[in-house]
Amino acid sequence: MLQDGRTARSESANQERELLPLKVLLHCRTAVEKENFLTTGVMTQVEGELFEIELHEFDLFELGETVKLTVYSPAGIHSFTSIVFAKYEGAIAVIQPPDLHLRFQERREFYRVEASGMARILRVVQADGTVKLLPRPLEASLRDISLGGVGMTMPESPELAKAKRLGAIIDLGFTFACDLEIMRCVREDEGLFFGLKMKVLDHDKLRPLRAYVLRQQVEKHVQSRSMDSGKRSFSK
């Protein structure tokens, strides 16, 4: 039995090693197909939950439209179906299919984006498990967020001295309750910066949060493309 267990673990480890890194798709020729139309572009981003494909015919695709992607990579041809999430000058962005991790290895669990919003800390859980409800919520300013983590700053407070976990309401234009585990705390000029692991309590709230992260990622790409275009124009 022991030998069988070792064999199973060895096979699992071999399968993990055989998974291709997602970056293998980057800068590869990519065919994008929809009903009665096929065009070819180049995969230029594979970060977070989005793929970005540069296309001359980007304006012929509609938001929410289902497309089939065929990527011609050095490690073979890879095809999958996705949805157009955004389009901008010279490119479209599609959502990474949820089962893509079965074929590719992506070490980063969640993509983090800059965030402007507020959090209200309602309770503090100390290292010994003692839970303290705060008579008055502590307010924090968000700095960044992902589906599984958040960074925020807040003034120093005695309630935070022995805190291990926090209960909070986060407001990004929509609100959701979450449990936060303190992973790091750094003293800065404007107060304390906390890096926190986040668990959203209402699973239905993950949908608007995911949409928020995707929008922020797209805006970041648009700004980056605009800056790169400006630099190229200036260099000419």
mmCIF file of C-alpha atoms in Angstrom, residues 4-187:
data_model
loop_
_atom_site.group_PDB
_atom_site.id
_atom_site.type_symbol
_atom_site.label_atom_id
_atom_site.label_comp_id
_atom_site.label_asym_id
_atom_site.label_seq_id
_atom_site.Cartn_x
_atom_site.Cartn_y
_atom_site.Cartn_z
ATOM 1 C CA ASP A 4 1.089 2.442 -4.279
ATOM 2 C CA GLY A 5 0.756 5.759 -2.414
ATOM 3 C CA ARG A 6 4.251 6.785 -3.439
ATOM 4 C CA THR A 7 3.485 5.824 -7.041
ATOM 5 C CA ALA A 8 0.321 7.957 -7.048
ATOM 6 C CA ARG A 9 2.189 10.933 -5.636
ATOM 7 C CA SER A 10 4.960 10.462 -8.185
ATOM 8 C CA GLU A 11 2.463 10.342 -11.063
ATOM 9 C CA SER A 12 0.760 13.496 -9.742
ATOM 10 C CA ALA A 13 4.126 15.288 -9.513
ATOM 11 C CA ASN A 14 4.996 14.220 -13.055
ATOM 12 C CA GLN A 15 1.670 15.565 -14.338
ATOM 13 C CA GLU A 16 2.345 18.923 -12.660
ATOM 14 C CA ARG A 17 5.796 19.070 -14.233
ATOM 15 C CA GLU A 18 4.285 18.304 -17.652
ATOM 16 C CA LEU A 19 1.911 21.267 -17.500
ATOM 17 C CA LEU A 20 2.994 24.098 -19.752
ATOM 18 C CA PRO A 21 3.547 27.599 -18.365
ATOM 19 C CA LEU A 22 0.825 29.978 -19.502
ATOM 20 C CA LYS A 23 3.515 32.333 -20.844
ATOM 21 C CA VAL A 24 4.104 29.852 -23.687
ATOM 22 C CA LEU A 25 1.100 31.465 -25.406
ATOM 23 C CA LEU A 26 2.577 34.969 -25.270
ATOM 24 C CA HIS A 27 3.514 36.619 -28.616
ATOM 25 C CA CYS A 28 2.054 33.688 -30.549
ATOM 26 C CA ARG A 29 -0.052 33.884 -33.700
ATOM 27 C CA THR A 30 -3.685 33.535 -32.642
ATOM 28 C CA ALA A 31 -6.736 32.882 -34.804
ATOM 29 C CA VAL A 32 -9.982 34.378 -33.479
ATOM 30 C CA GLU A 33 -13.176 32.923 -34.921
ATOM 31 C CA LYS A 34 -16.817 33.854 -34.560
ATOM 32 C CA GLU A 35 -19.852 33.019 -36.652
ATOM 33 C CA ASN A 36 -19.037 33.522 -40.348
ATOM 34 C CA PHE A 37 -15.792 35.358 -39.607
ATOM 35 C CA LEU A 38 -12.177 34.393 -38.955
ATOM 36 C CA THR A 39 -9.145 36.613 -38.437
ATOM 37 C CA THR A 40 -5.627 36.287 -37.083
ATOM 38 C CA GLY A 41 -3.718 38.370 -34.563
ATOM 39 C CA VAL A 42 -1.032 38.084 -31.894
ATOM 40 C CA MET A 43 -1.420 37.189 -28.220
ATOM 41 C CA THR A 44 0.075 40.124 -26.299
ATOM 42 C CA GLN A 45 -1.130 39.591 -22.702
ATOM 43 C CA VAL A 46 -1.809 36.464 -20.633
ATOM 44 C CA GLU A 47 -2.080 38.034 -17.181
ATOM 45 C CA GLY A 48 -4.764 37.609 -14.558
ATOM 46 C CA GLU A 49 -8.027 36.328 -15.973
ATOM 47 C CA LEU A 50 -7.651 38.003 -19.349
ATOM 48 C CA PHE A 51 -6.030 37.286 -22.676
ATOM 49 C CA GLU A 52 -5.275 40.249 -24.933
ATOM 50 C CA ILE A 53 -5.038 39.713 -28.693
ATOM 51 C CA GLU A 54 -3.887 42.436 -31.075
ATOM 52 C CA LEU A 55 -6.109 42.457 -34.170
ATOM 53 C CA HIS A 56 -6.582 44.794 -37.118
ATOM 54 C CA GLU A 57 -10.307 43.866 -37.182
ATOM 55 C CA PHE A 58 -10.880 44.444 -33.447
ATOM 56 C CA ASP A 59 -13.903 46.677 -34.128
ATOM 57 C CA LEU A 60 -15.792 43.778 -35.766
ATOM 58 C CA PHE A 61 -16.167 41.986 -32.430
ATOM 59 C CA GLU A 62 -18.910 42.761 -29.909
ATOM 60 C CA LEU A 63 -18.697 42.750 -26.120
ATOM 61 C CA GLY A 64 -20.089 39.519 -24.677
ATOM 62 C CA GLU A 65 -19.623 37.687 -27.978
ATOM 63 C CA THR A 66 -18.451 34.066 -27.891
ATOM 64 C CA VAL A 67 -15.285 33.394 -29.855
ATOM 65 C CA LYS A 68 -13.001 30.450 -30.510
ATOM 66 C CA LEU A 69 -9.277 31.046 -30.085
ATOM 67 C CA THR A 70 -6.598 28.898 -31.707
ATOM 68 C CA VAL A 71 -3.090 29.714 -30.506
ATOM 69 C CA TYR A 72 -0.114 28.481 -32.560
ATOM 70 C CA SER A 73 2.590 28.182 -29.907
ATOM 71 C CA PRO A 74 6.051 26.549 -29.974
ATOM 72 C CA ALA A 75 4.570 23.877 -27.693
ATOM 73 C CA GLY A 76 1.747 23.026 -30.088
ATOM 74 C CA ILE A 77 -1.666 24.273 -31.168
ATOM 75 C CA HIS A 78 -4.114 25.134 -28.395
ATOM 76 C CA SER A 79 -7.807 25.849 -28.949
ATOM 77 C CA PHE A 80 -10.484 27.023 -26.525
ATOM 78 C CA THR A 81 -13.690 29.033 -26.421
ATOM 79 C CA SER A 82 -14.028 32.331 -24.582
ATOM 80 C CA ILE A 83 -16.036 35.577 -24.345
ATOM 81 C CA VAL A 84 -15.024 39.070 -25.474
ATOM 82 C CA PHE A 85 -14.811 41.193 -22.329
ATOM 83 C CA ALA A 86 -13.363 44.392 -23.792
ATOM 84 C CA LYS A 87 -12.089 45.920 -27.006
ATOM 85 C CA TYR A 88 -9.945 48.965 -27.569
ATOM 86 C CA GLU A 89 -7.788 50.442 -30.303
ATOM 87 C CA GLY A 90 -6.006 47.565 -31.999
ATOM 88 C CA ALA A 91 -6.945 44.765 -29.602
ATOM 89 C CA ILE A 92 -9.635 42.729 -27.873
ATOM 90 C CA ALA A 93 -9.543 41.151 -24.409
ATOM 91 C CA VAL A 94 -11.196 37.810 -23.685
ATOM 92 C CA ILE A 95 -11.774 36.033 -20.395
ATOM 93 C CA GLN A 96 -9.565 33.059 -19.625
ATOM 94 C CA PRO A 97 -11.706 29.878 -19.546
ATOM 95 C CA PRO A 98 -12.026 28.531 -15.968
ATOM 96 C CA ASP A 99 -10.710 25.060 -16.926
ATOM 97 C CA LEU A 100 -7.537 26.411 -18.507
ATOM 98 C CA HIS A 101 -5.514 25.500 -15.398
ATOM 99 C CA LEU A 102 -5.939 21.840 -16.377
ATOM 100 C CA ARG A 103 -3.674 22.444 -19.374
ATOM 101 C CA PHE A 104 -1.389 25.216 -18.173
ATOM 102 C CA GLN A 105 0.546 26.014 -15.051
ATOM 103 C CA GLU A 106 -0.070 29.446 -13.523
ATOM 104 C CA ARG A 107 1.670 29.979 -10.183
ATOM 105 C CA ARG A 108 -0.082 33.230 -9.271
ATOM 106 C CA GLU A 109 -3.449 32.421 -7.709
ATOM 107 C CA PHE A 110 -5.130 35.804 -8.081
ATOM 108 C CA TYR A 111 -4.392 38.911 -10.130
ATOM 109 C CA ARG A 112 -4.205 42.060 -7.993
ATOM 110 C CA VAL A 113 -5.261 45.501 -9.215
ATOM 111 C CA GLU A 114 -5.190 48.996 -7.772
ATOM 112 C CA ALA A 115 -8.406 49.881 -5.974
ATOM 113 C CA SER A 116 -10.019 53.048 -4.674
ATOM 114 C CA GLY A 117 -12.611 52.331 -2.033
ATOM 115 C CA MET A 118 -13.190 52.049 1.685
ATOM 116 C CA ALA A 119 -13.453 49.308 4.281
ATOM 117 C CA ARG A 120 -15.140 49.345 7.672
ATOM 118 C CA ILE A 121 -13.584 47.034 10.249
ATOM 119 C CA LEU A 122 -16.395 45.692 12.458
ATOM 120 C CA ARG A 123 -14.650 43.071 14.575
ATOM 121 C CA VAL A 124 -11.179 41.961 15.571
ATOM 122 C CA VAL A 125 -10.072 38.387 16.261
ATOM 123 C CA GLN A 126 -6.936 38.038 18.375
ATOM 124 C CA ALA A 127 -4.332 35.285 18.093
ATOM 125 C CA ASP A 128 -5.925 33.353 20.981
ATOM 126 C CA GLY A 129 -9.296 33.349 19.220
ATOM 127 C CA THR A 130 -10.883 36.120 21.295
ATOM 128 C CA VAL A 131 -13.451 38.000 19.207
ATOM 129 C CA LYS A 132 -14.055 41.673 19.926
ATOM 130 C CA LEU A 133 -16.899 43.594 18.309
ATOM 131 C CA LEU A 134 -15.891 47.200 17.855
ATOM 132 C CA PRO A 135 -18.313 49.791 19.284
ATOM 133 C CA ARG A 136 -17.312 52.076 16.429
ATOM 134 C CA PRO A 137 -16.040 50.700 13.086
ATOM 135 C CA LEU A 138 -12.493 51.518 12.039
ATOM 136 C CA GLU A 139 -12.229 53.024 8.567
ATOM 137 C CA ALA A 140 -9.542 51.978 6.105
ATOM 138 C CA SER A 141 -8.603 53.109 2.593
ATOM 139 C CA LEU A 142 -8.140 50.416 -0.032
ATOM 140 C CA ARG A 143 -4.940 50.328 -2.050
ATOM 141 C CA ASP A 144 -5.282 47.142 -4.094
ATOM 142 C CA ILE A 145 -7.508 44.078 -4.280
ATOM 143 C CA SER A 146 -7.868 40.642 -5.865
ATOM 144 C CA LEU A 147 -10.419 37.848 -5.532
ATOM 145 C CA GLY A 148 -8.460 36.514 -2.575
ATOM 146 C CA GLY A 149 -6.627 39.432 -1.008
ATOM 147 C CA VAL A 150 -6.676 43.136 -0.274
ATOM 148 C CA GLY A 151 -4.227 45.858 0.718
ATOM 149 C CA MET A 152 -5.418 48.766 2.851
ATOM 150 C CA THR A 153 -4.158 51.576 5.040
ATOM 151 C CA MET A 154 -5.649 52.844 8.300
ATOM 152 C CA PRO A 155 -4.606 54.931 11.299
ATOM 153 C CA GLU A 156 -2.953 53.160 14.220
ATOM 154 C CA SER A 157 -5.424 51.922 16.832
ATOM 155 C CA PRO A 158 -5.127 49.951 20.114
ATOM 156 C CA GLU A 159 -7.719 47.474 18.777
ATOM 157 C CA LEU A 160 -5.264 46.372 16.078
ATOM 158 C CA ALA A 161 -2.319 45.706 18.388
ATOM 159 C CA LYS A 162 -3.060 41.975 18.922
ATOM 160 C CA ALA A 163 -5.260 41.388 15.900
ATOM 161 C CA LYS A 164 -4.809 38.263 13.794
ATOM 162 C CA ARG A 165 -8.016 38.424 11.751
ATOM 163 C CA LEU A 166 -10.589 41.100 10.979
ATOM 164 C CA GLY A 167 -14.234 41.164 9.996
ATOM 165 C CA ALA A 168 -15.041 43.929 7.533
ATOM 166 C CA ILE A 169 -17.419 45.432 5.005
ATOM 167 C CA ILE A 170 -15.697 46.544 1.800
ATOM 168 C CA ASP A 171 -17.178 49.245 -0.420
ATOM 169 C CA LEU A 172 -16.073 49.454 -4.065
ATOM 170 C CA GLY A 173 -19.289 51.057 -5.297
ATOM 171 C CA PHE A 174 -20.896 47.770 -4.257
ATOM 172 C CA THR A 175 -20.465 46.274 -0.799
ATOM 173 C CA PHE A 176 -19.648 42.838 0.542
ATOM 174 C CA ALA A 177 -18.754 41.300 3.883
ATOM 175 C CA CYS A 178 -15.474 39.443 4.275
ATOM 176 C CA ASP A 179 -13.112 37.805 6.738
ATOM 177 C CA LEU A 180 -9.545 39.111 6.569
ATOM 178 C CA GLU A 181 -6.390 37.399 7.773
ATOM 179 C CA ILE A 182 -3.447 39.696 8.465
ATOM 180 C CA MET A 183 -0.428 38.517 6.458
ATOM 181 C CA ARG A 184 1.775 41.585 6.967
ATOM 182 C CA CYS A 185 1.639 45.001 8.578
ATOM 183 C CA VAL A 186 3.978 47.898 7.728
ATOM 184 C CA ARG A 187 4.115 51.305 9.394
#
